[in-house]
Amino acid sequence: MTKGFTQRHLLGMEKLSREEITTILDLGERFLEIADRPIKKVPTLRGKTVINLFLEPSTRTRTSFEIAAKRLSADGVNFTASSSSTVKGETLIDTAMNLDAMNPDIVVIRHAQAGSALLLSQRIRAAIVNAGDGAHEHPTQALLDASTIRAHKKKIEGLTVVICGDIDHSRVARSNIFALHTLGAHVRVAGPRSFLPIGVENLGCQAYDRIEPALEGADVVMMLRIQLERKAGNRFPNTREYARYFGLNPRRLALAKPDAIVMHPGPMNRGVEIDPGVADGPRSVILEQVSRGVAIRMAVLYLLGGGSGEEWSKS
Amino acid sequence: MPDILLRGGRVLDPAREFDAEADVLLKDGKVAAIERGLPTPGKDSKVIDVKGCWVGPGLIDLHVHLREPGQEYKENIETGTAAAAAGGFSAVCCMPNTSPPNDTRAVTDLIVQRAREKGSVRVYPIGCITQGQKGDALADMGELQEAGCVAVSDDGHGVMNSEVMRRALEYARSFRMPIVQHCEDSTLSAGGAMHEGLASTRFGIRAQPAAAESSMLARDLELVVLTGGRYHMAHISCAESVRLIREAKQRGLPVTCEVTPHNLMLTDEACAGYDTFFKMNPPLRSASDQAALHEALSDGTIDAIATDHAPHSPVEKEVEFEQAANGVIGLETALALAVELVGAGVLTPAKLVVRMSAGPAKVLGLPGGSLAPGAPADVTVIDPQAAWTCDPTRFRSRARNTPFGGRAMHGRAVLTVVGGTIVFSDERFVV
């Protein structure tokens, strides 16, 4: 087993130690160069089966996991909401137990409800990767974000990271707060009060109800998507007003440190939470997040699939 | 019916301020005498040694869901009342959210008849406030009462429309019928699956604020001032509601309230494992809400402990947390949890009997709640020392959805008597 990571599942960032997180980040770093090889594939997880159980619309996360599995030579199977028996009324537990009967090694689950990944981990034998459960956690997003920050800032401890937008509906925000807090960053969350969940300060961050003071002196600015599909629309008047008071534009970005980087988990609402000039500007690392996503997910699949860090470094 | 002599127990009859070791004689379905050293009655009678036990009036649960008619796969009158008897209850009030809802005399008639045929304990139906519990038009309250309903409630939903609530309070007043309100502003709770607070923020579960309860209560109390209607708040769960009820009682308004055992024993942190047996409505609240409930239960702001026994089948509970049905069962665990509160100093033995028997009887004007000579022989014998482990597979209830499975319990009913007939007895009494 790899030193520093002994979890059987990846359900969230809240309970991971700094050492465990660092193990994944270090391994992800080593997997990054595979994307630049002419043949982007290693035999590490040959013969292992990974099921992507995506019961909520998702393109990029599913594609990212799929590519990660393929690059490790695992056999990946997609099971999505539109093709699934859930539309025929089957329960999540039944769906999962049926999949488990086919003996997969890893099940990656995306589901609209908090706690669904934990529920599966209690019911089936395969290792579970939480690819987003409702508004709860999205651990691989936080890991790829940490990987991106570390690459640019050479460290995470002591940095000031601002997470802006719809914190309440955001699993990305929760996972990032937990992960960055554990890694020693000063985390700030900012947005209109109607987007700040009660007691969020207790998760290990400071809360701001306007974004300007939060941005002052920031090393990293992470913008979240306004999730209109989760009825976020009744929490603010309209997107025009939102952009005016809470969107990240060049003028607001100037409040952060001159070398601050700008991140977004995607998909972006251009012109709402982020100005196109900032999204496409020199400080944006948004596409790098996506590239690192594949490498981080390779690291996670590798660790849960039974690989060992030493073995990989020798190969 | 043979006479029953309960020998040597600690008789607790707070309605008459009686608390002493004595024998209790039950004869012809009534309490005949309470004295020390009563002579052994004739040979056809039963003499039961209850030394070390508390002997009190039968417990009364103001709030249960028996699921009959229409949802017998969850529970029915036979299994639900058997669970009640085993839990020490001699009477239960069943809520009207059956299928069809109890909004007409025919449904009440059916419940009363089934209870007579199959029931172990007394069953007092509660009818609907509005037709179909839809919150629009008043149900036939007069006929419901004539058929046997003791109160009306749209339990499961708050009556959202203020004018409908006003007219309900007024109309029910003509019949001296209490209105039992499920306080929840559904536009504010908005389907939240747990209490909104630190825990829900951590767990990412859609949540409802305590204000969804207390704001409707505040409105209702103004309507009580307007109408003089008799108002009982079901399942109070938060500190703000406690404050409002306390103030209303100080003003002399005709209001009462009840609390569930689970809200007394658990907090929202218990939802950490996304276990659907911890999901109910109103939800488990914060530790400070729990402390306020304890204080209110102790000082009498809260009149009764009522279980909100809500049986569900695995179909409704073996799903994701937010999708799961609300509700937990409580008939077979409530008494032990109340005894635990005696141990914790929240209750005394006498207060336990008040909150679980005399208090509920007074809230809805039901018979029982006292062992006065001549009263119906509804008696519960409690062994406060009995140690047991909560094993849901042994429940009489058809359902298993308890949050207390595996908990170490202290205290239980060892004998339940209804109208002079033993409806439940512990193995140790061969009767």
PDB file of N, CA and C in Angstrom, chain A residues 14 92-93 111 113-115 118 123 135-136 174 197-200 202-203, chain B residues 196-198 200-205 272-274 318-323:
ATOM      1  N   GLU A  14     -13.532  16.182   3.745  1.00  0.00           N
ATOM      2  CA  GLU A  14     -13.641  16.601   5.141  1.00  0.00           C
ATOM      3  C   GLU A  14     -12.779  15.760   6.069  1.00  0.00           C
ATOM      4  N   LEU A  92     -31.713   3.649  -6.178  1.00  0.00           N
ATOM      5  CA  LEU A  92     -30.257   3.768  -6.295  1.00  0.00           C
ATOM      6  C   LEU A  92     -29.573   2.517  -5.738  1.00  0.00           C
ATOM      7  N   ILE A  93     -30.087   2.017  -4.614  1.00  0.00           N
ATOM      8  CA  ILE A  93     -29.461   0.850  -3.988  1.00  0.00           C
ATOM      9  C   ILE A  93     -29.560  -0.368  -4.900  1.00  0.00           C
ATOM     10  N   HIS A 111     -24.350  12.110  -8.307  1.00  0.00           N
ATOM     11  CA  HIS A 111     -25.771  11.990  -7.984  1.00  0.00           C
ATOM     12  C   HIS A 111     -26.270  13.303  -7.406  1.00  0.00           C
ATOM     13  N   GLN A 113     -28.127  13.953  -4.950  1.00  0.00           N
ATOM     14  CA  GLN A 113     -28.464  14.061  -3.539  1.00  0.00           C
ATOM     15  C   GLN A 113     -27.276  13.813  -2.614  1.00  0.00           C
ATOM     16  N   ALA A 114     -27.182  14.654  -1.606  1.00  0.00           N
ATOM     17  CA  ALA A 114     -26.107  14.550  -0.626  1.00  0.00           C
ATOM     18  C   ALA A 114     -26.155  13.187   0.056  1.00  0.00           C
ATOM     19  N   GLY A 115     -24.993  12.599   0.277  1.00  0.00           N
ATOM     20  CA  GLY A 115     -24.926  11.338   1.008  1.00  0.00           C
ATOM     21  C   GLY A 115     -25.038  10.109   0.126  1.00  0.00           C
ATOM     22  N   LEU A 118     -21.814   7.937   0.088  1.00  0.00           N
ATOM     23  CA  LEU A 118     -21.680   7.197   1.351  1.00  0.00           C
ATOM     24  C   LEU A 118     -22.628   6.006   1.377  1.00  0.00           C
ATOM     25  N   ARG A 123     -23.183  -0.249   0.861  1.00  0.00           N
ATOM     26  CA  ARG A 123     -23.969  -1.326   0.294  1.00  0.00           C
ATOM     27  C   ARG A 123     -23.230  -2.214  -0.696  1.00  0.00           C
ATOM     28  N   ALA A 135     -25.293  18.950  -2.867  1.00  0.00           N
ATOM     29  CA  ALA A 135     -24.528  20.135  -2.464  1.00  0.00           C
ATOM     30  C   ALA A 135     -23.456  19.769  -1.443  1.00  0.00           C
ATOM     31  N   HIS A 136     -23.140  18.489  -1.325  1.00  0.00           N
ATOM     32  CA  HIS A 136     -22.241  18.051  -0.262  1.00  0.00           C
ATOM     33  C   HIS A 136     -20.767  18.167  -0.647  1.00  0.00           C
ATOM     34  N   ARG A 174     -17.680  23.389  -0.710  1.00  0.00           N
ATOM     35  CA  ARG A 174     -17.472  22.613   0.516  1.00  0.00           C
ATOM     36  C   ARG A 174     -16.182  21.804   0.454  1.00  0.00           C
ATOM     37  N   PRO A 197     -24.283  29.796   3.344  1.00  0.00           N
ATOM     38  CA  PRO A 197     -25.001  28.908   4.258  1.00  0.00           C
ATOM     39  C   PRO A 197     -24.728  29.273   5.722  1.00  0.00           C
ATOM     40  N   ILE A 198     -25.725  29.028   6.560  1.00  0.00           N
ATOM     41  CA  ILE A 198     -25.615  29.341   7.983  1.00  0.00           C
ATOM     42  C   ILE A 198     -24.406  28.638   8.595  1.00  0.00           C
ATOM     43  N   GLY A 199     -23.610  29.399   9.320  1.00  0.00           N
ATOM     44  CA  GLY A 199     -22.509  28.791  10.058  1.00  0.00           C
ATOM     45  C   GLY A 199     -21.335  28.356   9.209  1.00  0.00           C
ATOM     46  N   VAL A 200     -21.235  28.882   7.982  1.00  0.00           N
ATOM     47  CA  VAL A 200     -20.168  28.420   7.085  1.00  0.00           C
ATOM     48  C   VAL A 200     -18.790  28.693   7.693  1.00  0.00           C
ATOM     49  N   ASN A 202     -17.765  28.038  10.467  1.00  0.00           N
ATOM     50  CA  ASN A 202     -17.328  26.902  11.271  1.00  0.00           C
ATOM     51  C   ASN A 202     -16.657  25.802  10.460  1.00  0.00           C
ATOM     52  N   LEU A 203     -16.732  25.918   9.136  1.00  0.00           N
ATOM     53  CA  LEU A 203     -16.075  24.908   8.308  1.00  0.00           C
ATOM     54  C   LEU A 203     -14.591  25.216   8.147  1.00  0.00           C
TER      55      LEU A 203
ATOM     56  N   GLU B 196     -31.972  23.530   9.334  1.00  0.00           N
ATOM     57  CA  GLU B 196     -30.944  24.387   8.751  1.00  0.00           C
ATOM     58  C   GLU B 196     -30.042  24.921   9.846  1.00  0.00           C
ATOM     59  N   GLY B 197     -28.770  24.596   9.750  1.00  0.00           N
ATOM     60  CA  GLY B 197     -27.821  25.035  10.767  1.00  0.00           C
ATOM     61  C   GLY B 197     -26.432  24.551  10.398  1.00  0.00           C
ATOM     62  N   LEU B 198     -25.545  24.561  11.380  1.00  0.00           N
ATOM     63  CA  LEU B 198     -24.166  24.157  11.109  1.00  0.00           C
ATOM     64  C   LEU B 198     -24.096  22.770  10.484  1.00  0.00           C
ATOM     65  N   SER B 200     -26.340  21.027   8.710  1.00  0.00           N
ATOM     66  CA  SER B 200     -26.789  20.932   7.310  1.00  0.00           C
ATOM     67  C   SER B 200     -25.781  21.599   6.383  1.00  0.00           C
ATOM     68  N   THR B 201     -25.143  22.655   6.856  1.00  0.00           N
ATOM     69  CA  THR B 201     -24.115  23.314   6.048  1.00  0.00           C
ATOM     70  C   THR B 201     -22.968  22.346   5.771  1.00  0.00           C
ATOM     71  N   ARG B 202     -22.596  21.580   6.782  1.00  0.00           N
ATOM     72  CA  ARG B 202     -21.526  20.599   6.587  1.00  0.00           C
ATOM     73  C   ARG B 202     -21.942  19.440   5.692  1.00  0.00           C
ATOM     74  N   PHE B 203     -23.159  18.963   5.906  1.00  0.00           N
ATOM     75  CA  PHE B 203     -23.576  17.754   5.188  1.00  0.00           C
ATOM     76  C   PHE B 203     -24.079  18.054   3.777  1.00  0.00           C
ATOM     77  N   GLY B 204     -24.339  19.328   3.477  1.00  0.00           N
ATOM     78  CA  GLY B 204     -24.832  19.680   2.146  1.00  0.00           C
ATOM     79  C   GLY B 204     -26.245  19.193   1.880  1.00  0.00           C
ATOM     80  N   ILE B 205     -27.012  19.007   2.958  1.00  0.00           N
ATOM     81  CA  ILE B 205     -28.391  18.545   2.799  1.00  0.00           C
ATOM     82  C   ILE B 205     -29.311  19.764   2.741  1.00  0.00           C
ATOM     83  N   ALA B 272     -25.509  12.891  10.444  1.00  0.00           N
ATOM     84  CA  ALA B 272     -24.174  12.836   9.826  1.00  0.00           C
ATOM     85  C   ALA B 272     -24.014  11.655   8.878  1.00  0.00           C
ATOM     86  N   GLY B 273     -24.620  10.530   9.210  1.00  0.00           N
ATOM     87  CA  GLY B 273     -24.452   9.350   8.363  1.00  0.00           C
ATOM     88  C   GLY B 273     -25.483   9.239   7.260  1.00  0.00           C
ATOM     89  N   TYR B 274     -26.287  10.310   7.060  1.00  0.00           N
ATOM     90  CA  TYR B 274     -27.341  10.306   6.040  1.00  0.00           C
ATOM     91  C   TYR B 274     -28.277   9.108   6.226  1.00  0.00           C
ATOM     92  N   GLU B 318     -35.346   3.057   2.412  1.00  0.00           N
ATOM     93  CA  GLU B 318     -34.078   2.555   1.856  1.00  0.00           C
ATOM     94  C   GLU B 318     -33.741   3.306   0.580  1.00  0.00           C
ATOM     95  N   VAL B 319     -33.649   4.602   0.688  1.00  0.00           N
ATOM     96  CA  VAL B 319     -33.359   5.461  -0.458  1.00  0.00           C
ATOM     97  C   VAL B 319     -32.459   6.593   0.018  1.00  0.00           C
ATOM     98  N   GLU B 320     -32.118   7.491  -0.910  1.00  0.00           N
ATOM     99  CA  GLU B 320     -31.294   8.629  -0.568  1.00  0.00           C
ATOM    100  C   GLU B 320     -32.003   9.491   0.476  1.00  0.00           C
ATOM    101  N   PHE B 321     -31.222  10.170   1.310  1.00  0.00           N
ATOM    102  CA  PHE B 321     -31.767  10.910   2.452  1.00  0.00           C
ATOM    103  C   PHE B 321     -32.865  11.894   2.038  1.00  0.00           C
ATOM    104  N   GLU B 322     -32.561  12.708   1.035  1.00  0.00           N
ATOM    105  CA  GLU B 322     -33.530  13.749   0.688  1.00  0.00           C
ATOM    106  C   GLU B 322     -34.790  13.175   0.066  1.00  0.00           C
ATOM    107  N   GLN B 323     -34.693  11.962  -0.487  1.00  0.00           N
ATOM    108  CA  GLN B 323     -35.864  11.335  -1.101  1.00  0.00           C
ATOM    109  C   GLN B 323     -36.708  10.558  -0.108  1.00  0.00           C
TER     110      GLN B 323
END
